[in-house]
């Protein structure tokens, strides 16, 4: 399972005239092409986070409004049309090439925690009781807010461990990286990190009304940057914890450079 983050921040320039999202798509294309070349028995699916379209195996278009489970996640099966894990087809590669980041995605759902739930269930539906080597690869800059449902994530972790499925993260501009040779032994009352937050209180009263509009705008930009860095830092810690519990790794994208 490949999980591709289409949050608006992934549109940031990363390498020359390429964006983070362009590079992320290329990673997806390379991984899928390699699977297709090495064996006809390999199977895959791609989940797109922060998608304006909701389509996955949990939802067939019958629910409306708040009843939609895991909104703003697009699931592309191996044929690029249907949902579910199956043999990758050239049409899936064409669908990935056509993907774009989602403008103004801040208020959309479809964070990487929801993506992990959908990915784990898709793997279970396809491979339960069968001999498969399972893997989830998440490609993200981790700069979107996530809602952490601790109980739900613990269920997902138990499922991934039972399936011997590793979580591997390719993180754009990550500060941290780590590799875990095997899944950590579950501890009693295991907990998951707290949800990311924004809008921290600003108690700096040094600026006065006389500072003018420009200073207010500068403060807004500075606060926005601080909030973004806080979200990213908390998300990195969460992803490190999840990969440790599944015996996976977090790879900082800088390490992909020659």
Coordinates of N, CA and C in Angstrom, one line a residue:
X1 N 0.8 -1.2 0.0 CA 0.0 0.0 0.0 C 0.9 1.2 0.0
X2 N 0.6 2.1 -1.0 CA 1.3 3.4 -1.0 C 0.4 4.5 -0.6
X3 N 0.8 5.4 0.3 CA 0.0 6.5 0.8 C 0.7 7.8 0.4
X4 N 0.0 8.6 -0.4 CA 0.6 9.8 -1.0 C -0.1 11.0 -0.5
X5 N 0.6 11.9 0.2 CA 0.1 13.1 0.8 C -0.1 14.2 -0.3
X6 N -1.3 14.6 -0.6 CA -1.6 15.7 -1.6 C -1.9 17.0 -0.9
X7 N -1.5 17.2 0.4 CA -1.8 18.5 1.1 C -1.1 19.6 0.3
X8 N -1.6 20.8 0.4 CA -1.1 21.9 -0.3 C 0.3 22.2 -0.1
X9 N 0.8 21.9 1.1 CA 2.3 22.1 1.4 C 3.2 21.3 0.6
X10 N 2.7 20.2 0.1 CA 3.5 19.3 -0.8 C 3.7 20.0 -2.2
X11 N 3.1 21.1 -2.4 CA 3.4 21.8 -3.6 C 4.6 22.7 -3.5
X12 N 5.3 22.7 -2.4 CA 6.5 23.6 -2.2 C 7.6 23.0 -3.0
X13 N 8.4 23.9 -3.5 CA 9.6 23.6 -4.4 C 10.5 22.7 -3.6
X14 N 11.0 21.7 -4.2 CA 11.9 20.8 -3.5 C 13.2 20.6 -4.2
X15 N 13.2 20.4 -5.5 CA 14.4 20.1 -6.2 C 14.3 20.8 -7.6
X16 N 15.1 21.9 -7.8 CA 15.0 22.6 -9.0 C 13.6 23.2 -9.2
X17 N 13.0 22.9 -10.3 CA 11.6 23.3 -10.6 C 10.6 22.3 -10.2
X18 N 11.0 21.2 -9.5 CA 10.1 20.2 -9.1 C 9.6 20.5 -7.7
X19 N 8.3 20.1 -7.4 CA 7.8 20.2 -6.1 C 7.9 19.0 -5.3
X20 N 7.7 19.0 -4.0 CA 7.7 17.8 -3.2 C 6.8 16.8 -3.8
X21 N 5.6 17.3 -4.2 CA 4.6 16.3 -4.7 C 5.1 15.7 -6.0
X22 N 5.7 16.4 -6.9 CA 6.3 15.8 -8.1 C 7.3 14.7 -7.8
X23 N 8.1 15.0 -6.8 CA 9.1 14.0 -6.4 C 8.4 12.8 -5.7
X24 N 7.4 13.0 -4.9 CA 6.7 12.0 -4.3 C 6.0 11.1 -5.3
X25 N 5.4 11.7 -6.3 CA 4.8 10.9 -7.4 C 5.8 10.0 -8.1
X26 N 7.0 10.6 -8.3 CA 8.0 9.8 -9.0 C 8.5 8.6 -8.2
X27 N 8.5 8.8 -6.9 CA 8.8 7.7 -6.0 C 7.8 6.6 -6.1
X28 N 6.5 7.0 -6.1 CA 5.4 6.0 -6.3 C 5.5 5.3 -7.7
X29 N 5.8 6.0 -8.7 CA 5.9 5.4 -10.0 C 7.1 4.5 -10.1
X30 N 8.2 4.8 -9.5 CA 9.4 3.9 -9.5 C 9.1 2.7 -8.7
X31 N 8.5 2.8 -7.6 CA 8.2 1.6 -6.8 C 7.2 0.7 -7.5
X32 N 6.1 1.2 -8.0 CA 5.2 0.4 -8.7 C 5.7 -0.2 -10.0
X33 N 6.5 0.5 -10.7 CA 7.2 0.0 -11.9 C 8.1 -1.2 -11.6
X34 N 8.8 -1.0 -10.5 CA 9.7 -2.1 -10.0 C 8.9 -3.4 -9.7
X35 N 7.7 -3.2 -9.0 CA 6.9 -4.3 -8.6 C 6.4 -5.0 -9.9
X36 N 6.0 -4.2 -10.9 CA 5.4 -4.8 -12.1 C 6.5 -5.6 -12.9
X37 N 7.7 -5.1 -12.8 CA 8.8 -5.7 -13.6 C 9.2 -7.0 -12.9
X38 N 9.3 -7.0 -11.6 CA 9.9 -8.1 -10.9 C 9.1 -9.3 -10.8
X39 N 7.7 -9.1 -10.7 CA 6.9 -10.3 -10.7 C 5.4 -10.0 -11.0
X40 N 4.7 -10.9 -11.7 CA 3.3 -10.7 -12.0 C 2.4 -10.9 -10.8
X41 N 3.0 -11.5 -9.8 CA 2.2 -11.8 -8.6 C 2.1 -10.6 -7.6
X42 N 2.9 -9.6 -7.8 CA 2.9 -8.5 -6.9 C 1.5 -7.7 -7.0
X43 N 1.1 -7.2 -5.9 CA -0.2 -6.4 -5.9 C 0.0 -5.1 -5.1
X44 N -0.8 -4.1 -5.4 CA -0.6 -2.8 -4.8 C -1.9 -2.0 -4.9
X45 N -1.9 -1.0 -4.1 CA -3.0 0.1 -4.2 C -2.4 1.4 -3.7
X46 N -3.0 2.5 -4.1 CA -2.5 3.8 -3.8 C -3.6 4.6 -3.1
X47 N -3.3 5.2 -1.9 CA -4.2 6.1 -1.3 C -3.7 7.5 -1.4
X48 N -4.6 8.4 -1.7 CA -4.2 9.9 -1.8 C -4.9 10.6 -0.7
X49 N -4.1 11.2 0.2 CA -4.6 12.0 1.3 C -5.0 13.4 0.9
X50 N -5.9 14.0 1.6 CA -6.3 15.4 1.4 C -6.9 15.5 -0.1
X51 N -7.5 14.5 -0.5 CA -8.1 14.6 -1.9 C -9.4 15.3 -1.9
X52 N -9.7 16.1 -2.9 CA -11.1 16.7 -3.0 C -12.2 15.6 -3.3
X53 N -11.7 14.4 -3.8 CA -12.6 13.3 -4.1 C -12.5 12.3 -3.0
X54 N -13.7 11.8 -2.5 CA -13.7 10.7 -1.6 C -14.1 9.4 -2.3
X55 N -13.2 8.4 -2.3 CA -13.5 7.2 -2.9 C -12.6 6.1 -2.3
X56 N -13.1 5.1 -1.6 CA -12.4 4.0 -1.1 C -13.3 2.9 -0.8
X57 N -12.7 1.8 -0.4 CA -13.5 0.5 -0.2 C -14.5 0.6 1.0
X58 N -14.3 1.6 1.9 CA -15.3 1.8 3.0 C -16.6 2.5 2.5
X59 N -16.4 3.2 1.4 CA -17.6 4.1 1.0 C -17.8 4.0 -0.5
X60 N -19.1 3.6 -0.8 CA -19.5 3.4 -2.2 C -20.4 4.5 -2.7
X61 N -20.5 5.6 -2.0 CA -21.3 6.8 -2.4 C -22.7 6.8 -1.9
X62 N -23.0 5.9 -0.9 CA -24.4 5.9 -0.4 C -24.6 6.8 0.7
X63 N -23.6 7.1 1.5 CA -23.7 8.1 2.6 C -23.5 9.5 2.2
X64 N -24.0 10.4 3.0 CA -23.9 11.9 2.6 C -23.4 12.7 3.8
X65 N -22.8 13.8 3.5 CA -22.4 14.7 4.5 C -21.5 14.1 5.6
X66 N -21.8 14.3 6.8 CA -21.0 13.8 7.9 C -21.0 12.3 8.1
X67 N -21.9 11.6 7.3 CA -21.9 10.2 7.4 C -20.8 9.5 6.6
X68 N -20.1 10.2 5.8 CA -19.1 9.6 5.0 C -17.9 9.2 5.9
X69 N -17.5 7.9 5.8 CA -16.4 7.5 6.6 C -15.1 7.9 5.9
X70 N -14.1 8.4 6.7 CA -12.8 8.8 6.2 C -12.9 9.6 4.9
X71 N -13.5 10.8 5.0 CA -13.6 11.6 3.8 C -12.2 12.2 3.4
X72 N -12.2 12.6 2.1 CA -11.0 13.2 1.5 C -9.9 12.2 1.4
X73 N -10.2 10.9 1.2 CA -9.2 9.9 0.8 C -9.6 9.2 -0.5
X74 N -8.7 9.2 -1.4 CA -8.9 8.6 -2.7 C -8.1 7.3 -2.8
X75 N -8.8 6.2 -3.1 CA -8.1 4.9 -3.2 C -8.1 4.4 -4.6
X76 N -6.9 4.2 -5.1 CA -6.7 3.8 -6.5 C -6.2 2.3 -6.5
X77 N -7.0 1.4 -6.9 CA -6.6 0.0 -7.0 C -5.6 -0.2 -8.1
X78 N -5.1 -1.4 -8.2 CA -4.1 -1.7 -9.2 C -4.4 -1.3 -10.6
X79 N -5.8 -1.4 -11.0 CA -6.2 -1.1 -12.3 C -6.4 0.4 -12.5
X80 N -6.2 1.2 -11.4 CA -6.4 2.7 -11.5 C -7.8 3.2 -11.5
X81 N -8.8 2.2 -11.4 CA -10.2 2.6 -11.4 C -10.9 2.1 -10.2
X82 N -10.9 0.8 -10.0 CA -11.6 0.1 -8.9 C -10.7 0.3 -7.6
X83 N -11.4 0.2 -6.5 CA -10.6 0.2 -5.2 C -10.1 -1.2 -4.9
X84 N -9.3 -1.3 -3.9 CA -8.8 -2.6 -3.4 C -7.4 -2.9 -4.0
X85 N -6.8 -3.9 -3.3 CA -5.4 -4.3 -3.6 C -5.4 -5.3 -4.7
X86 N -4.7 -5.1 -5.8 CA -4.7 -6.0 -6.9 C -3.4 -5.7 -7.8
X87 N -3.3 -6.5 -8.8 CA -2.1 -6.3 -9.7 C -2.0 -4.9 -10.3
X88 N -0.8 -4.3 -10.1 CA -0.7 -2.9 -10.7 C -0.7 -3.0 -12.2
X89 N -1.4 -2.0 -12.8 CA -1.6 -1.9 -14.3 C -1.0 -0.6 -14.8
X90 N -0.6 -0.5 -16.0 CA -0.1 0.8 -16.5 C -1.1 1.9 -16.3
X91 N -2.4 1.6 -16.3 CA -3.4 2.7 -16.1 C -3.3 3.3 -14.7
X92 N -2.8 2.6 -13.7 CA -2.6 3.1 -12.4 C -1.4 4.1 -12.5
X93 N -0.4 3.8 -13.2 CA 0.7 4.8 -13.4 C 0.2 6.1 -14.1
X94 N -0.7 6.0 -15.0 CA -1.2 7.2 -15.7 C -2.0 8.0 -14.7
X95 N -2.8 7.3 -13.9 CA -3.6 8.0 -12.9 C -2.7 8.8 -11.9
X96 N -1.6 8.2 -11.5 CA -0.7 8.9 -10.6 C 0.0 10.1 -11.2
X97 N 0.4 9.9 -12.5 CA 1.0 11.1 -13.1 C 0.1 12.3 -13.2
X98 N -1.2 12.0 -13.3 CA -2.2 13.1 -13.4 C -2.6 13.7 -12.1
X99 N -2.2 13.2 -11.0 CA -2.5 13.7 -9.7 C -1.9 15.1 -9.5
X100 N -2.6 15.9 -8.7 CA -2.1 17.3 -8.4 C -2.3 17.5 -6.9
X101 N -1.6 18.4 -6.3 CA -1.8 18.8 -4.9 C -3.2 19.4 -4.8
X102 N -3.7 19.4 -3.6 CA -5.1 20.0 -3.4 C -5.0 21.4 -2.8
X103 N -5.4 22.4 -3.6 CA -5.3 23.8 -3.1 C -6.2 24.0 -1.9
X104 N -5.8 24.8 -1.0 CA -6.7 25.2 0.2 C -7.2 23.9 0.9
X105 N -6.3 23.0 1.2 CA -6.6 21.7 1.8 C -6.6 21.7 3.3
X106 N -6.3 22.8 3.9 CA -6.1 22.9 5.3 C -7.4 22.4 6.1
X107 N -8.5 22.8 5.6 CA -9.8 22.4 6.3 C -10.3 21.1 5.9
X108 N -9.7 20.4 5.0 CA -10.1 19.1 4.6 C -9.7 18.0 5.5
X109 N -10.5 16.9 5.6 CA -10.1 15.7 6.4 C -9.1 14.9 5.5
X110 N -8.9 13.7 5.8 CA -8.0 12.8 5.1 C -6.6 12.9 5.5
X111 N -6.3 12.9 6.8 CA -4.9 13.0 7.3 C -4.3 11.6 7.3
X112 N -3.0 11.6 7.6 CA -2.3 10.3 7.4 C -2.8 9.2 8.5
X113 N -3.3 9.6 9.6 CA -3.9 8.6 10.5 C -5.1 7.9 9.9
X114 N -6.0 8.7 9.3 CA -7.1 8.1 8.6 C -6.6 7.2 7.4
X115 N -5.6 7.7 6.7 CA -5.0 6.9 5.7 C -4.5 5.6 6.1
X116 N -3.9 5.5 7.3 CA -3.3 4.3 7.8 C -4.5 3.3 8.1
X117 N -5.6 3.8 8.6 CA -6.7 3.0 8.9 C -7.2 2.3 7.7
X118 N -7.4 3.1 6.6 CA -8.0 2.6 5.3 C -7.0 1.6 4.7
X119 N -5.7 2.0 4.8 CA -4.7 1.1 4.2 C -4.6 -0.3 4.9
X120 N -4.6 -0.2 6.2 CA -4.5 -1.5 7.0 C -5.7 -2.4 6.7
X121 N -6.9 -1.8 6.6 CA -8.1 -2.6 6.3 C -8.1 -3.1 4.9
X122 N -7.6 -2.4 4.0 CA -7.5 -2.9 2.6 C -6.6 -4.1 2.5
X123 N -5.4 -4.0 3.2 CA -4.5 -5.1 3.2 C -5.1 -6.3 3.9
X124 N -5.8 -6.1 5.0 CA -6.5 -7.2 5.7 C -7.5 -7.9 4.8
X125 N -8.4 -7.0 4.2 CA -9.4 -7.6 3.3 C -8.8 -8.5 2.2
X126 N -7.7 -8.1 1.7 CA -7.1 -8.8 0.5 C -6.2 -10.0 1.0
X127 N -5.5 -9.9 2.1 CA -4.5 -10.8 2.4 C -4.7 -11.7 3.6
X128 N -5.8 -11.4 4.3 CA -6.0 -12.2 5.6 C -6.0 -13.7 5.3
X129 N -5.2 -14.4 6.1 CA -5.1 -15.9 6.0 C -4.3 -16.3 4.8
X130 N -3.7 -15.4 4.1 CA -2.9 -15.8 2.9 C -1.4 -15.4 3.1
X131 N -0.5 -16.0 2.4 CA 0.9 -15.8 2.5 C 1.3 -14.6 1.6
X132 N 1.5 -13.4 2.3 CA 1.9 -12.2 1.6 C 3.0 -11.6 2.4
X133 N 3.9 -10.8 1.7 CA 4.8 -9.9 2.4 C 4.1 -8.5 2.3
X134 N 3.7 -8.0 3.4 CA 2.9 -6.8 3.4 C 3.7 -5.5 3.8
X135 N 3.4 -4.4 3.2 CA 4.1 -3.2 3.5 C 3.2 -2.0 3.2
X136 N 3.3 -1.0 4.1 CA 2.7 0.3 3.9 C 3.8 1.4 3.8
X137 N 3.7 2.1 2.7 CA 4.7 3.2 2.5 C 4.0 4.5 2.4
X138 N 4.3 5.4 3.4 CA 3.7 6.7 3.5 C 4.7 7.8 3.0
X139 N 4.3 8.6 2.1 CA 5.1 9.7 1.6 C 4.5 11.0 1.9
X140 N 5.1 11.8 2.8 CA 4.5 13.0 3.3 C 5.5 14.0 3.8
X141 N 5.1 15.3 3.9 CA 5.9 16.2 4.6 C 5.5 16.5 6.0
X142 N 4.4 15.8 6.4 CA 3.9 15.8 7.7 C 3.5 17.2 8.2
X143 N 3.1 18.0 7.3 CA 2.8 19.4 7.7 C 1.3 19.7 7.7
X144 N 0.5 18.7 7.8 CA -1.0 18.9 8.0 C -1.4 18.4 9.4
X145 N -2.4 19.0 9.9 CA -2.9 18.6 11.2 C -3.5 17.2 11.1
X146 N -3.3 16.4 12.2 CA -3.9 15.1 12.2 C -4.8 15.0 13.5
X147 N -5.9 14.2 13.4 CA -6.7 13.9 14.6 C -6.3 12.5 15.0
X148 N -5.8 12.3 16.2 CA -5.3 11.0 16.6 C -6.4 10.4 17.5
X149 N -7.1 9.4 17.0 CA -8.0 8.6 17.8 C -7.1 7.4 18.3
X150 N -6.7 7.6 19.6 CA -5.8 6.6 20.2 C -6.2 5.2 20.1
X151 N -7.5 5.0 20.5 CA -8.0 3.6 20.5 C -8.0 3.0 19.1
X152 N -8.4 3.8 18.1 CA -8.5 3.4 16.7 C -7.1 3.0 16.2
X153 N -6.1 3.9 16.6 CA -4.7 3.6 16.1 C -4.1 2.4 16.8
X154 N -4.5 2.1 18.0 CA -4.0 0.9 18.7 C -4.5 -0.3 18.0
X155 N -5.8 -0.3 17.6 CA -6.4 -1.4 16.8 C -5.6 -1.6 15.5
X156 N -5.3 -0.5 14.8 CA -4.6 -0.6 13.6 C -3.2 -1.2 13.8
X157 N -2.5 -0.7 14.9 CA -1.2 -1.3 15.2 C -1.3 -2.8 15.5
X158 N -2.3 -3.2 16.2 CA -2.4 -4.6 16.5 C -2.6 -5.4 15.2
X159 N -3.4 -4.8 14.3 CA -3.7 -5.5 13.0 C -2.4 -5.6 12.2
X160 N -1.6 -4.5 12.2 CA -0.4 -4.5 11.4 C 0.6 -5.5 11.9
X161 N 0.7 -5.6 13.3 CA 1.6 -6.5 13.9 C 1.1 -8.0 13.6
X162 N -0.2 -8.2 13.6 CA -0.7 -9.5 13.3 C -0.4 -9.9 11.9
X163 N -0.4 -9.0 11.0 CA -0.2 -9.2 9.6 C 1.3 -9.2 9.2
X164 N 2.2 -8.8 10.3 CA 3.6 -8.6 10.1 C 3.8 -7.6 9.0
X165 N 3.1 -6.5 9.0 CA 3.2 -5.5 8.0 C 4.0 -4.3 8.6
X166 N 5.0 -3.9 7.9 CA 5.9 -2.8 8.2 C 5.3 -1.5 7.7
X167 N 5.5 -0.4 8.5 CA 5.2 0.9 8.1 C 6.5 1.6 7.8
X168 N 6.6 2.1 6.5 CA 7.8 2.8 6.1 C 7.4 4.2 5.7
X169 N 8.1 5.2 6.2 CA 7.8 6.6 5.9 C 8.9 7.3 5.2
X170 N 8.6 8.0 4.1 CA 9.5 8.9 3.4 C 9.1 10.3 3.7
X171 N 9.9 11.0 4.5 CA 9.5 12.3 5.0 C 10.2 13.4 4.4
X172 N 9.4 14.3 3.7 CA 10.1 15.5 3.1 C 10.5 16.5 4.1
X173 N 11.8 16.9 4.1 CA 12.3 17.8 5.0 C 12.1 17.4 6.5
X174 N 12.2 16.1 6.7 CA 12.2 15.6 8.1 C 13.5 15.9 8.8
X175 N 13.4 16.2 10.1 CA 14.6 16.4 10.9 C 15.1 15.0 11.4
X176 N 14.2 14.1 11.6 CA 14.5 12.8 12.2 C 14.5 11.6 11.2
X177 N 15.3 10.6 11.5 CA 15.2 9.4 10.7 C 15.6 8.3 11.6
X178 N 15.1 7.1 11.3 CA 15.4 5.9 12.2 C 15.0 4.7 11.5
X179 N 15.6 3.6 11.8 CA 15.2 2.3 11.3 C 15.1 1.3 12.4
X180 N 14.1 0.5 12.4 CA 13.8 -0.5 13.5 C 13.8 -1.9 12.8
X181 N 14.7 -2.7 13.3 CA 14.9 -4.1 12.7 C 13.7 -5.0 13.0
X182 N 13.0 -4.7 14.1 CA 11.8 -5.5 14.4 C 10.8 -4.7 15.2
X183 N 9.6 -5.2 15.2 CA 8.5 -4.4 15.9 C 8.8 -4.5 17.4
X184 N 8.5 -3.3 18.0 CA 8.7 -3.2 19.4 C 7.7 -4.1 20.1
X185 N 8.1 -4.7 21.2 CA 7.1 -5.5 22.0 C 6.1 -4.6 22.6
X186 N 4.8 -4.9 22.4 CA 3.7 -4.1 23.0 C 3.9 -4.0 24.5
X187 N 3.6 -2.8 25.1 CA 3.7 -2.6 26.5 C 2.2 -2.6 27.0
X188 N 2.0 -2.9 28.3 CA 0.7 -2.8 28.9 C 0.2 -1.3 28.8
X189 N -1.0 -1.1 28.5 CA -1.6 0.2 28.3 C -0.8 1.1 27.4
X190 N -0.5 0.5 26.3 CA 0.3 1.2 25.2 C -0.5 2.5 24.8
X191 N 0.2 3.6 24.6 CA -0.4 4.8 24.3 C 0.2 5.4 23.0
X192 N -0.6 6.2 22.3 CA -0.2 6.9 21.1 C -0.1 8.4 21.5
X193 N 0.8 9.0 20.7 CA 1.0 10.4 21.0 C -0.2 11.3 20.8
X194 N -0.2 12.5 21.4 CA -1.3 13.4 21.4 C -1.5 14.0 20.0
X195 N -2.7 14.5 19.7 CA -3.0 15.1 18.4 C -2.2 16.4 18.2
X196 N -1.9 16.7 17.0 CA -1.2 17.9 16.6 C -2.2 19.1 16.9
X197 N -1.6 20.2 17.3 CA -2.5 21.4 17.6 C -1.9 22.6 16.9
X198 N -2.8 23.6 16.6 CA -2.3 24.8 16.1 C -3.0 25.9 16.9
X199 N -2.6 27.2 16.6 CA -3.2 28.3 17.3 C -2.8 28.4 18.7
X200 N -1.5 28.1 19.0 CA -1.0 28.2 20.4 C -1.1 29.7 20.8
X201 N -1.3 29.9 22.1 CA -1.5 31.2 22.6 C -0.3 32.1 22.4
X202 N -0.5 33.3 22.0 CA 0.6 34.2 21.9 C 0.5 35.3 22.9
X203 N 1.4 35.2 23.9 CA 1.4 36.1 25.1 C 2.3 37.3 24.9
X204 N 2.8 37.5 23.7 CA 3.8 38.6 23.5 C 3.0 39.9 23.4
X205 N 3.0 40.8 24.4 CA 2.3 42.0 24.3 C 3.2 43.2 23.9
X206 N 4.3 42.9 23.4 CA 5.3 44.0 23.1 C 4.8 44.8 21.9
X207 N 4.0 44.3 21.0 CA 3.5 45.0 19.9 C 2.3 45.8 20.3
X208 N 2.2 47.1 19.9 CA 1.0 47.9 20.2 C 0.2 48.2 19.0
X209 N -0.9 48.9 19.2 CA -1.8 49.2 18.1 C -1.1 50.1 17.1
X210 N -0.1 50.8 17.6 CA 0.6 51.8 16.7 C 1.5 51.1 15.8
X211 N 1.7 49.8 15.9 CA 2.7 49.0 15.1 C 2.2 49.0 13.7
X212 N 1.0 49.1 13.4 CA 0.5 49.2 12.0 C 0.2 47.8 11.4
X213 N -0.5 47.9 10.3 CA -0.9 46.7 9.6 C 0.2 45.8 9.2
X214 N 1.3 46.4 8.7 CA 2.4 45.5 8.2 C 3.0 44.6 9.3
X215 N 3.1 45.2 10.5 CA 3.7 44.4 11.6 C 2.7 43.3 12.0
X216 N 1.4 43.6 12.0 CA 0.4 42.6 12.3 C 0.5 41.5 11.3
X217 N 0.7 41.8 10.0 CA 0.8 40.8 9.0 C 2.0 40.0 9.2
X218 N 3.2 40.6 9.6 CA 4.4 39.9 9.9 C 4.2 38.9 11.0
X219 N 3.5 39.4 12.1 CA 3.2 38.5 13.2 C 2.4 37.3 12.8
X220 N 1.4 37.6 12.0 CA 0.5 36.5 11.5 C 1.4 35.5 10.8
X221 N 2.3 35.9 9.9 CA 3.1 35.0 9.1 C 4.0 34.2 10.1
X222 N 4.6 34.9 11.1 CA 5.5 34.3 12.0 C 4.7 33.2 12.8
X223 N 3.5 33.6 13.3 CA 2.7 32.6 14.0 C 2.3 31.4 13.2
X224 N 2.0 31.7 11.9 CA 1.6 30.6 11.0 C 2.8 29.6 10.8
X225 N 4.0 30.2 10.7 CA 5.2 29.4 10.5 C 5.5 28.6 11.8
X226 N 5.3 29.2 13.0 CA 5.5 28.5 14.2 C 4.5 27.4 14.4
X227 N 3.3 27.6 14.0 CA 2.3 26.6 14.1 C 2.6 25.4 13.2
X228 N 3.1 25.8 12.0 CA 3.4 24.7 11.0 C 4.6 23.9 11.5
X229 N 5.6 24.5 12.1 CA 6.7 23.8 12.6 C 6.3 22.9 13.8
X230 N 5.4 23.4 14.6 CA 4.9 22.6 15.7 C 4.2 21.4 15.3
X231 N 3.3 21.5 14.3 CA 2.6 20.4 13.7 C 3.6 19.4 13.1
X232 N 4.5 19.8 12.4 CA 5.5 18.9 11.8 C 6.3 18.2 12.8
X233 N 6.7 18.9 13.9 CA 7.5 18.2 14.9 C 6.7 17.2 15.6
X234 N 5.5 17.5 16.0 CA 4.6 16.5 16.6 C 4.3 15.3 15.7
X235 N 4.1 15.6 14.4 CA 3.8 14.5 13.5 C 5.0 13.6 13.3
X236 N 6.2 14.2 13.3 CA 7.4 13.4 13.1 C 7.5 12.4 14.3
X237 N 7.3 12.9 15.5 CA 7.4 12.1 16.7 C 6.4 10.9 16.6
X238 N 5.2 11.2 16.2 CA 4.1 10.2 16.1 C 4.5 9.2 15.1
X239 N 5.0 9.6 13.9 CA 5.4 8.6 12.9 C 6.6 7.8 13.3
X240 N 7.5 8.3 14.0 CA 8.6 7.6 14.6 C 8.1 6.5 15.5
X241 N 7.1 6.9 16.4 CA 6.6 5.9 17.3 C 5.9 4.8 16.6
X242 N 5.1 5.1 15.5 CA 4.4 4.1 14.8 C 5.3 3.1 14.0
X243 N 6.4 3.7 13.4 CA 7.3 2.8 12.7 C 8.1 1.9 13.7
X244 N 8.4 2.4 14.9 CA 9.0 1.6 15.9 C 8.2 0.4 16.3
X245 N 6.9 0.6 16.4 CA 5.9 -0.4 16.8 C 5.7 -1.4 15.7
X246 N 6.0 -1.1 14.5 CA 5.8 -2.1 13.4 C 7.1 -2.6 12.8
X247 N 8.2 -2.2 13.4 CA 9.5 -2.6 12.8 C 9.8 -2.0 11.5
X248 N 9.4 -0.7 11.2 CA 9.6 -0.1 10.0 C 10.7 1.0 10.0
X249 N 10.6 2.0 9.3 CA 11.6 3.1 9.3 C 11.0 4.4 8.9
X250 N 11.7 5.5 9.3 CA 11.5 6.8 8.8 C 12.7 7.3 8.0
X251 N 12.6 7.6 6.8 CA 13.7 8.1 5.9 C 13.5 9.5 5.6
X252 N 14.4 10.4 6.0 CA 14.4 11.8 5.6 C 14.7 11.9 4.1
X253 N 13.9 12.6 3.4 CA 14.0 12.6 1.9 C 15.3 13.2 1.5
X254 N 16.0 14.0 2.3 CA 17.3 14.5 1.9 C 18.3 13.3 1.7
X255 N 18.0 12.2 2.3 CA 18.9 11.0 2.2 C 18.8 10.4 0.8
X256 N 17.7 10.8 0.1 CA 17.5 10.2 -1.3 C 18.4 10.9 -2.3
X257 N 19.0 12.0 -1.9 CA 19.9 12.7 -2.8 C 21.1 11.9 -3.1
X258 N 21.7 12.0 -4.4 CA 22.9 11.3 -4.7 C 24.1 11.7 -3.8

